[in-house]
mmCIF file of C-alpha atoms in Angstrom:
data_model
loop_
_atom_site.group_PDB
_atom_site.id
_atom_site.type_symbol
_atom_site.label_atom_id
_atom_site.label_comp_id
_atom_site.label_asym_id
_atom_site.label_seq_id
_atom_site.Cartn_x
_atom_site.Cartn_y
_atom_site.Cartn_z
ATOM 1 C CA ARG A 27 40.827 33.315 4.209
ATOM 2 C CA ALA A 28 40.888 31.967 7.781
ATOM 3 C CA LYS A 29 37.352 33.265 8.313
ATOM 4 C CA ALA A 30 36.230 31.634 5.065
ATOM 5 C CA VAL A 31 37.670 28.295 6.201
ATOM 6 C CA ALA A 32 35.988 28.668 9.592
ATOM 7 C CA HIS A 33 32.559 29.259 8.051
ATOM 8 C CA ILE A 34 32.990 26.402 5.568
ATOM 9 C CA LEU A 35 33.959 24.002 8.363
ATOM 10 C CA HIS A 36 30.767 24.926 10.175
ATOM 11 C CA TYR A 37 28.196 25.469 7.411
ATOM 12 C CA GLN A 38 29.423 22.891 4.887
ATOM 13 C CA VAL A 39 31.363 20.229 6.793
ATOM 14 C CA GLY A 40 28.993 20.427 9.765
ATOM 15 C CA ILE A 41 31.522 20.868 12.567
ATOM 16 C CA PRO A 42 29.857 22.591 15.556
ATOM 17 C CA VAL A 43 31.044 26.175 15.785
ATOM 18 C CA ARG A 44 32.359 25.565 19.320
ATOM 19 C CA LYS A 45 34.867 23.032 17.891
ATOM 20 C CA VAL A 46 35.962 25.041 14.851
ATOM 21 C CA PRO A 47 38.597 27.105 16.759
ATOM 22 C CA LEU A 48 40.283 23.907 17.982
ATOM 23 C CA VAL A 49 40.374 22.441 14.466
ATOM 24 C CA LEU A 50 41.939 25.606 13.049
ATOM 25 C CA GLU A 51 44.495 25.753 15.847
ATOM 26 C CA LEU A 52 45.520 22.102 15.455
ATOM 27 C CA LEU A 53 45.783 22.232 11.655
ATOM 28 C CA ALA A 54 47.091 25.738 11.024
ATOM 29 C CA GLY A 55 47.964 27.345 14.342
ATOM 30 C CA LEU A 56 45.215 29.954 13.881
ATOM 31 C CA GLU A 57 43.606 31.537 16.908
ATOM 32 C CA LEU A 58 39.914 32.300 16.463
ATOM 33 C CA THR A 59 37.188 32.250 19.081
ATOM 34 C CA GLN A 60 33.705 30.781 18.884
ATOM 35 C CA GLY A 61 32.190 34.189 19.599
ATOM 36 C CA GLY A 62 34.305 35.844 16.929
ATOM 37 C CA ILE A 63 33.233 33.332 14.285
ATOM 38 C CA THR A 64 29.562 33.670 15.233
ATOM 39 C CA GLN A 65 29.612 37.479 15.261
ATOM 40 C CA ASP A 66 31.407 37.550 11.905
ATOM 41 C CA ALA A 67 28.734 35.267 10.405
ATOM 42 C CA LEU A 68 25.874 37.396 11.731
ATOM 43 C CA ARG A 69 27.491 40.605 10.491
ATOM 44 C CA ARG A 70 28.175 39.259 7.017
ATOM 45 C CA ALA A 71 24.682 37.752 6.758
ATOM 46 C CA LYS A 72 23.332 41.299 7.052
ATOM 47 C CA GLY A 73 25.898 42.619 4.568
ATOM 48 C CA SER A 74 27.783 41.079 1.655
ATOM 49 C CA ILE A 75 26.690 37.472 2.233
ATOM 50 C CA GLY A 76 23.081 38.586 2.641
ATOM 51 C CA GLN A 77 23.214 40.524 -0.630
ATOM 52 C CA LYS A 78 24.705 37.548 -2.462
ATOM 53 C CA TYR A 79 22.028 35.339 -0.931
ATOM 54 C CA GLN A 80 19.278 37.564 -2.336
ATOM 55 C CA GLU A 81 20.879 37.272 -5.783
ATOM 56 C CA LEU A 82 20.747 33.482 -5.511
ATOM 57 C CA ARG A 83 17.071 33.602 -4.531
ATOM 58 C CA ALA A 84 16.342 35.705 -7.605
ATOM 59 C CA GLY A 85 18.193 33.105 -9.670
ATOM 60 C CA VAL A 86 15.810 30.405 -8.444
ATOM 61 C CA ARG A 87 12.811 32.400 -9.622
ATOM 62 C CA GLU A 88 14.357 32.720 -13.089
ATOM 63 C CA SER A 89 15.322 29.065 -13.448
ATOM 64 C CA PRO A 90 13.366 26.922 -15.951
ATOM 65 C CA VAL A 91 13.330 23.986 -13.481
ATOM 66 C CA VAL A 92 13.575 23.994 -9.688
ATOM 67 C CA TYR A 93 13.464 21.015 -7.311
ATOM 68 C CA THR A 94 12.226 21.654 -3.792
ATOM 69 C CA ASP A 95 11.861 19.744 -0.537
ATOM 70 C CA ASP A 96 11.791 20.522 3.170
ATOM 71 C CA THR A 97 12.636 19.074 6.557
ATOM 72 C CA SER A 98 11.957 20.018 10.153
ATOM 73 C CA TRP A 99 14.141 22.579 11.904
ATOM 74 C CA LYS A 100 14.170 24.456 15.189
ATOM 75 C CA VAL A 101 14.887 28.081 16.049
ATOM 76 C CA GLY A 102 15.370 28.794 19.732
ATOM 77 C CA GLY A 103 13.818 25.430 20.510
ATOM 78 C CA GLU A 104 10.626 26.265 18.577
ATOM 79 C CA SER A 105 9.512 24.234 15.564
ATOM 80 C CA ALA A 106 10.329 25.625 12.136
ATOM 81 C CA HIS A 107 10.944 24.359 8.598
ATOM 82 C CA LEU A 108 14.082 24.244 6.475
ATOM 83 C CA MET A 109 13.330 24.390 2.751
ATOM 84 C CA ALA A 110 15.793 23.745 -0.061
ATOM 85 C CA PHE A 111 15.525 24.802 -3.705
ATOM 86 C CA ASP A 112 17.966 23.292 -6.179
ATOM 87 C CA THR A 113 18.594 24.224 -9.824
ATOM 88 C CA ASP A 114 21.430 23.526 -12.230
ATOM 89 C CA LEU A 115 23.082 26.813 -11.255
ATOM 90 C CA VAL A 116 22.160 27.593 -7.646
ATOM 91 C CA THR A 117 21.095 25.977 -4.374
ATOM 92 C CA VAL A 118 19.067 28.052 -1.917
ATOM 93 C CA TYR A 119 17.989 27.267 1.643
ATOM 94 C CA GLN A 120 15.378 29.054 3.696
ATOM 95 C CA VAL A 121 14.358 28.668 7.345
ATOM 96 C CA ARG A 122 10.700 29.516 7.929
ATOM 97 C CA PRO A 123 8.405 29.433 10.957
ATOM 98 C CA ARG A 124 5.685 27.745 8.887
ATOM 99 C CA HIS A 125 5.456 25.734 5.673
ATOM 100 C CA ARG A 126 2.511 27.170 3.748
ATOM 101 C CA HIS A 127 1.803 27.469 0.044
ATOM 102 C CA GLN A 128 2.392 31.245 0.275
ATOM 103 C CA GLU A 129 6.000 30.544 1.256
ATOM 104 C CA VAL A 130 6.898 28.231 -1.618
ATOM 105 C CA VAL A 131 8.008 29.392 -5.078
ATOM 106 C CA SER A 132 5.690 32.137 -6.357
ATOM 107 C CA GLN A 133 2.418 30.983 -7.880
ATOM 108 C CA ASN A 134 3.439 33.060 -10.929
ATOM 109 C CA TYR A 135 6.525 30.901 -11.459
ATOM 110 C CA GLN A 136 6.828 30.080 -15.157
ATOM 111 C CA GLY A 137 9.110 27.029 -14.942
ATOM 112 C CA VAL A 138 8.628 23.469 -13.680
ATOM 113 C CA MET A 139 8.737 22.554 -9.988
ATOM 114 C CA GLY A 140 9.944 19.120 -8.970
ATOM 115 C CA THR A 141 8.062 18.325 -5.742
ATOM 116 C CA ASP A 142 6.892 15.586 -3.461
ATOM 117 C CA ARG A 143 3.223 15.168 -2.495
ATOM 118 C CA GLY A 144 3.273 17.830 0.213
ATOM 119 C CA ARG A 145 -0.006 19.653 0.841
ATOM 120 C CA SER A 146 1.550 23.059 0.167
ATOM 121 C CA TYR A 147 2.103 22.116 -3.474
ATOM 122 C CA GLU A 148 -1.493 20.946 -3.809
ATOM 123 C CA ASP A 149 -3.036 24.324 -3.013
ATOM 124 C CA LYS A 150 -5.326 25.630 -5.733
ATOM 125 C CA SER A 151 -3.123 28.714 -6.180
ATOM 126 C CA PHE A 152 -0.463 26.419 -7.691
ATOM 127 C CA ARG A 153 -2.673 24.725 -10.260
ATOM 128 C CA ARG A 154 -1.211 26.915 -12.992
ATOM 129 C CA VAL A 155 2.350 26.065 -12.002
ATOM 130 C CA LYS A 156 3.743 23.083 -13.884
ATOM 131 C CA GLN A 157 4.988 20.369 -11.550
ATOM 132 C CA GLN A 158 6.707 17.024 -11.726
ATOM 133 C CA LYS A 159 5.703 14.821 -8.833
ATOM 134 C CA CYS A 160 8.616 12.813 -7.474
ATOM 135 C CA LEU A 161 8.192 9.294 -8.838
ATOM 136 C CA ALA A 162 10.367 7.835 -6.083
ATOM 137 C CA HIS A 163 7.794 8.988 -3.526
ATOM 138 C CA LEU A 164 4.952 7.679 -5.684
ATOM 139 C CA GLN A 165 6.639 4.306 -6.109
ATOM 140 C CA ARG A 166 6.893 3.976 -2.329
ATOM 141 C CA THR A 167 3.190 4.758 -2.039
ATOM 142 C CA LEU A 168 2.386 2.129 -4.680
ATOM 143 C CA GLY A 169 4.581 -0.392 -2.849
ATOM 144 C CA GLU A 170 2.722 0.239 0.399
ATOM 145 C CA VAL A 171 -0.600 -0.393 -1.353
ATOM 146 C CA LEU A 172 0.704 -3.598 -2.925
ATOM 147 C CA ASP A 173 1.870 -4.881 0.468
ATOM 148 C CA ARG A 174 -1.768 -4.843 1.598
ATOM 149 C CA LYS A 175 -3.393 -6.260 -1.553
ATOM 150 C CA LYS A 176 -3.865 -9.677 -3.104
ATOM 151 C CA GLY A 177 -5.197 -10.953 -6.408
ATOM 152 C CA ARG A 178 -6.900 -8.518 -8.756
ATOM 153 C CA ALA A 179 -6.855 -5.789 -6.127
ATOM 154 C CA ARG A 180 -3.156 -5.415 -6.964
ATOM 155 C CA ASP A 181 -3.732 -4.572 -10.637
ATOM 156 C CA LEU A 182 -4.056 -0.782 -10.337
ATOM 157 C CA ALA A 183 -0.887 -0.223 -8.316
ATOM 158 C CA GLU A 184 1.111 -2.943 -10.047
ATOM 159 C CA ARG A 185 0.436 -1.788 -13.609
ATOM 160 C CA THR A 186 0.971 1.848 -12.666
ATOM 161 C CA ARG A 187 4.336 0.972 -11.139
ATOM 162 C CA GLU A 188 5.376 -0.880 -14.312
ATOM 163 C CA LEU A 189 4.388 2.007 -16.592
ATOM 164 C CA LEU A 190 6.193 4.588 -14.455
ATOM 165 C CA ARG A 191 9.338 2.438 -14.436
ATOM 166 C CA LEU A 192 9.134 2.120 -18.209
ATOM 167 C CA ALA A 193 8.774 5.884 -18.529
ATOM 168 C CA VAL A 194 11.886 6.438 -16.396
ATOM 169 C CA ARG A 195 13.865 3.979 -18.535
ATOM 170 C CA LEU A 196 12.840 5.882 -21.665
ATOM 171 C CA TRP A 197 13.964 9.135 -20.053
ATOM 172 C CA GLU A 198 17.321 7.560 -19.179
ATOM 173 C CA GLU A 199 17.727 6.287 -22.757
ATOM 174 C CA TYR A 200 17.029 9.798 -24.008
ATOM 175 C CA HIS A 201 19.919 11.122 -21.948
ATOM 176 C CA TYR A 202 22.136 8.229 -23.049
ATOM 177 C CA GLY A 203 21.543 9.456 -26.610
ATOM 178 C CA ASP A 204 18.882 7.001 -27.851
ATOM 179 C CA ARG A 205 16.441 9.653 -29.063
ATOM 180 C CA GLU A 206 14.818 7.389 -31.662
ATOM 181 C CA GLU A 207 13.522 4.899 -29.066
ATOM 182 C CA PHE A 208 12.376 7.770 -26.870
ATOM 183 C CA ASP A 209 10.421 9.445 -29.659
ATOM 184 C CA ARG A 210 8.859 6.134 -30.636
ATOM 185 C CA TRP A 211 7.739 4.876 -27.236
ATOM 186 C CA ALA A 212 7.125 7.965 -25.106
ATOM 187 C CA PRO A 213 3.700 8.664 -26.710
ATOM 188 C CA GLU A 214 2.779 4.988 -26.289
ATOM 189 C CA VAL A 215 3.590 5.068 -22.579
ATOM 190 C CA ARG A 216 1.523 8.237 -22.085
ATOM 191 C CA LEU A 217 -1.405 6.673 -23.929
ATOM 192 C CA ALA A 218 -1.142 3.424 -21.946
ATOM 193 C CA LEU A 219 -1.060 5.287 -18.630
ATOM 194 C CA SER A 220 -4.041 7.440 -19.625
ATOM 195 C CA TYR A 221 -6.068 4.317 -20.407
ATOM 196 C CA HIS A 222 -4.943 2.549 -17.230
ATOM 197 C CA LEU A 223 -5.965 5.550 -15.108
ATOM 198 C CA ARG A 224 -9.382 5.930 -16.747
ATOM 199 C CA ASP A 225 -12.260 6.634 -14.385
ATOM 200 C CA ARG A 226 -13.837 3.364 -13.267
ATOM 201 C CA PRO A 227 -15.370 1.943 -10.078
ATOM 202 C CA PHE A 228 -13.368 -0.034 -7.519
ATOM 203 C CA LYS A 229 -14.790 -1.991 -4.613
ATOM 204 C CA ASN A 230 -11.616 -1.500 -2.613
ATOM 205 C CA GLN A 231 -11.391 1.850 -0.820
ATOM 206 C CA ASP A 232 -7.580 2.045 -1.088
ATOM 207 C CA ASN A 233 -7.786 1.629 -4.847
ATOM 208 C CA ARG A 234 -10.515 4.248 -5.160
ATOM 209 C CA LYS A 235 -8.368 6.727 -3.234
ATOM 210 C CA LEU A 236 -5.260 5.804 -5.222
ATOM 211 C CA LEU A 237 -7.021 6.210 -8.560
ATOM 212 C CA ARG A 238 -8.338 9.661 -7.636
ATOM 213 C CA MET A 239 -4.859 10.825 -6.692
ATOM 214 C CA LEU A 240 -3.152 9.386 -9.768
ATOM 215 C CA ARG A 241 -5.813 10.742 -12.135
ATOM 216 C CA ARG A 242 -5.498 14.205 -10.627
ATOM 217 C CA TYR A 243 -1.728 14.233 -11.114
ATOM 218 C CA HIS A 244 -1.922 12.753 -14.596
ATOM 219 C CA GLN A 245 -4.606 15.136 -15.824
ATOM 220 C CA ARG A 246 -2.430 18.060 -14.771
ATOM 221 C CA GLY A 247 0.573 16.524 -16.506
ATOM 222 C CA ASP A 248 2.452 16.081 -13.226
ATOM 223 C CA LEU A 249 3.230 12.370 -13.643
ATOM 224 C CA LEU A 250 5.008 12.237 -17.017
ATOM 225 C CA ARG A 251 6.112 15.831 -17.543
ATOM 226 C CA PHE A 252 9.684 14.577 -17.821
ATOM 227 C CA LEU A 253 8.693 12.820 -21.065
ATOM 228 C CA GLU A 254 7.333 16.063 -22.502
ATOM 229 C CA GLU A 255 10.281 18.119 -21.225
ATOM 230 C CA PRO A 256 13.279 15.746 -20.912
ATOM 231 C CA LEU A 257 15.393 18.347 -19.093
ATOM 232 C CA VAL A 258 13.081 17.780 -16.108
ATOM 233 C CA GLU A 259 14.111 14.912 -13.822
ATOM 234 C CA PRO A 260 11.480 12.343 -12.766
ATOM 235 C CA THR A 261 12.412 12.593 -9.070
ATOM 236 C CA ASN A 262 13.517 15.300 -6.668
ATOM 237 C CA ASN A 263 16.325 13.131 -5.257
ATOM 238 C CA ARG A 264 18.869 15.839 -6.034
ATOM 239 C CA VAL A 265 17.325 18.292 -3.565
ATOM 240 C CA GLU A 266 16.986 15.553 -0.947
ATOM 241 C CA ARG A 267 20.762 15.108 -1.240
ATOM 242 C CA MET A 268 21.134 18.841 -0.655
ATOM 243 C CA LEU A 269 19.110 18.526 2.559
ATOM 244 C CA ARG A 270 21.074 15.571 3.904
ATOM 245 C CA PRO A 271 23.983 17.617 5.383
ATOM 246 C CA ALA A 272 21.457 19.874 7.125
ATOM 247 C CA VAL A 273 19.753 16.833 8.645
ATOM 248 C CA ILE A 274 23.107 15.693 10.022
ATOM 249 C CA ALA A 275 23.827 19.212 11.315
ATOM 250 C CA ARG A 276 20.417 19.230 13.010
ATOM 251 C CA LYS A 277 21.367 16.174 15.065
ATOM 252 C CA VAL A 278 24.734 17.637 16.045
ATOM 253 C CA SER A 279 23.948 21.312 16.629
ATOM 254 C CA HIS A 280 20.259 21.287 17.593
ATOM 255 C CA CYS A 281 19.601 23.733 14.720
ATOM 256 C CA SER A 282 19.573 27.535 15.241
ATOM 257 C CA LYS A 283 19.474 29.390 18.543
ATOM 258 C CA THR A 284 18.078 32.651 17.105
ATOM 259 C CA TRP A 285 16.408 33.868 13.917
ATOM 260 C CA PRO A 286 19.470 35.951 12.923
ATOM 261 C CA GLY A 287 21.457 32.727 13.322
ATOM 262 C CA ALA A 288 18.944 30.872 11.140
ATOM 263 C CA ASP A 289 19.244 33.586 8.480
ATOM 264 C CA ALA A 290 23.047 33.298 8.599
ATOM 265 C CA PHE A 291 22.784 29.510 8.252
ATOM 266 C CA ALA A 292 20.528 29.829 5.194
ATOM 267 C CA ALA A 293 22.708 32.475 3.531
ATOM 268 C CA PHE A 294 26.117 30.862 4.099
ATOM 269 C CA THR A 295 24.932 27.333 3.287
ATOM 270 C CA SER A 296 23.258 28.536 0.078
ATOM 271 C CA ILE A 297 26.361 30.351 -1.123
ATOM 272 C CA ILE A 298 28.747 27.523 -0.237
ATOM 273 C CA GLN A 299 26.605 24.822 -1.887
ATOM 274 C CA THR A 300 26.222 27.003 -4.982
ATOM 275 C CA LEU A 301 29.992 27.498 -5.171
ATOM 276 C CA LEU A 302 30.471 23.724 -4.894
ATOM 277 C CA LYS A 303 28.503 23.325 -8.132
ATOM 278 C CA LYS A 304 31.269 25.218 -9.913
ATOM 279 C CA GLY A 305 34.468 24.016 -8.278
ATOM 280 C CA THR A 306 36.373 21.901 -5.768
ATOM 281 C CA PRO A 307 36.230 22.460 -1.989
ATOM 282 C CA SER A 308 39.584 24.288 -2.097
ATOM 283 C CA ALA A 309 38.248 26.544 -4.851
ATOM 284 C CA VAL A 310 35.220 27.286 -2.673
ATOM 285 C CA VAL A 311 37.517 28.537 0.088
ATOM 286 C CA GLU A 312 39.187 30.961 -2.304
ATOM 287 C CA ALA A 313 35.864 32.077 -3.814
ATOM 288 C CA LEU A 314 34.372 32.811 -0.402
ATOM 289 C CA ALA A 315 37.555 34.593 0.699
ATOM 290 C CA ASP A 316 37.463 36.668 -2.493
ATOM 291 C CA LEU A 317 33.909 37.705 -1.636
ATOM 292 C CA PHE A 318 35.090 38.797 1.810
ATOM 293 C CA ARG A 319 38.063 40.690 0.320
ATOM 294 C CA ALA A 320 35.889 42.458 -2.254
ATOM 295 C CA THR A 321 33.584 43.692 0.486
ATOM 296 C CA ARG A 322 36.538 44.923 2.535
ATOM 297 C CA SER A 323 37.963 46.776 -0.491
ATOM 298 C CA GLU A 324 34.625 48.436 -1.191
ATOM 299 C CA SER A 325 34.396 49.527 2.458
ATOM 300 C CA ALA A 326 37.927 50.953 2.319
ATOM 301 C CA ARG A 327 37.170 52.956 -0.840
ATOM 302 C CA ALA A 328 33.981 54.273 0.730
#
């Protein structure tokens, strides 16, 4: 249980591992060393925690909806990427040396991916994968265009922003229980957006570029998929929240010193965040300790 608390303090709370022994000694009189905690994490990441981590990754592939995002990371001072995948049941992190389309969810994935406008998700190998582009990111892009435009040059971005906001309100009403309004107006919003994004010439280069992007997303169904499948969320804000603790940890700990350490970070953080979906922080301690105990019992029987 003490080891479970130590790993949770580091991987969930974000306390640097060098300070964890002091915290445990002050609060509970426990004597653990930084090296002992680190070696225990590396050993378990290759054993029981690593096996559980692989089960969580398989769960992502089977989920009907997955939201994904990434942020920068470092391993041994070299640039890397930290990716997060969030579903209703599991949260999975991965540290990778590169962020390419081959390293995202499989191109044979049968569910819906909630993504931003990253280039990896635009690769042609993912054209058969259903996506929902994050409308929060798109709204920021539309706002940036509007900041530079005046008069009629604002029409494309302004009307698109209004229609997307209306679509989100309909989705919210659906989840509040107003299915009648949703069924009535959702087709109208889709039709209005299709007409607004019809192919037509623009003198302004920004508007020409914006229209091409919006038409491409809309023709694939990636703008309003949440109206067709209301279980899909219109943004990927939930996975951005999952990345926030890692961003804080990056500033405090300077990321991972080695690749085994990066693998341990991904495995422990994935398991702890997944356990948090099901219970309180104190329950997570017991669940992680139970996982440690089960592994020890299996080793003893062997």
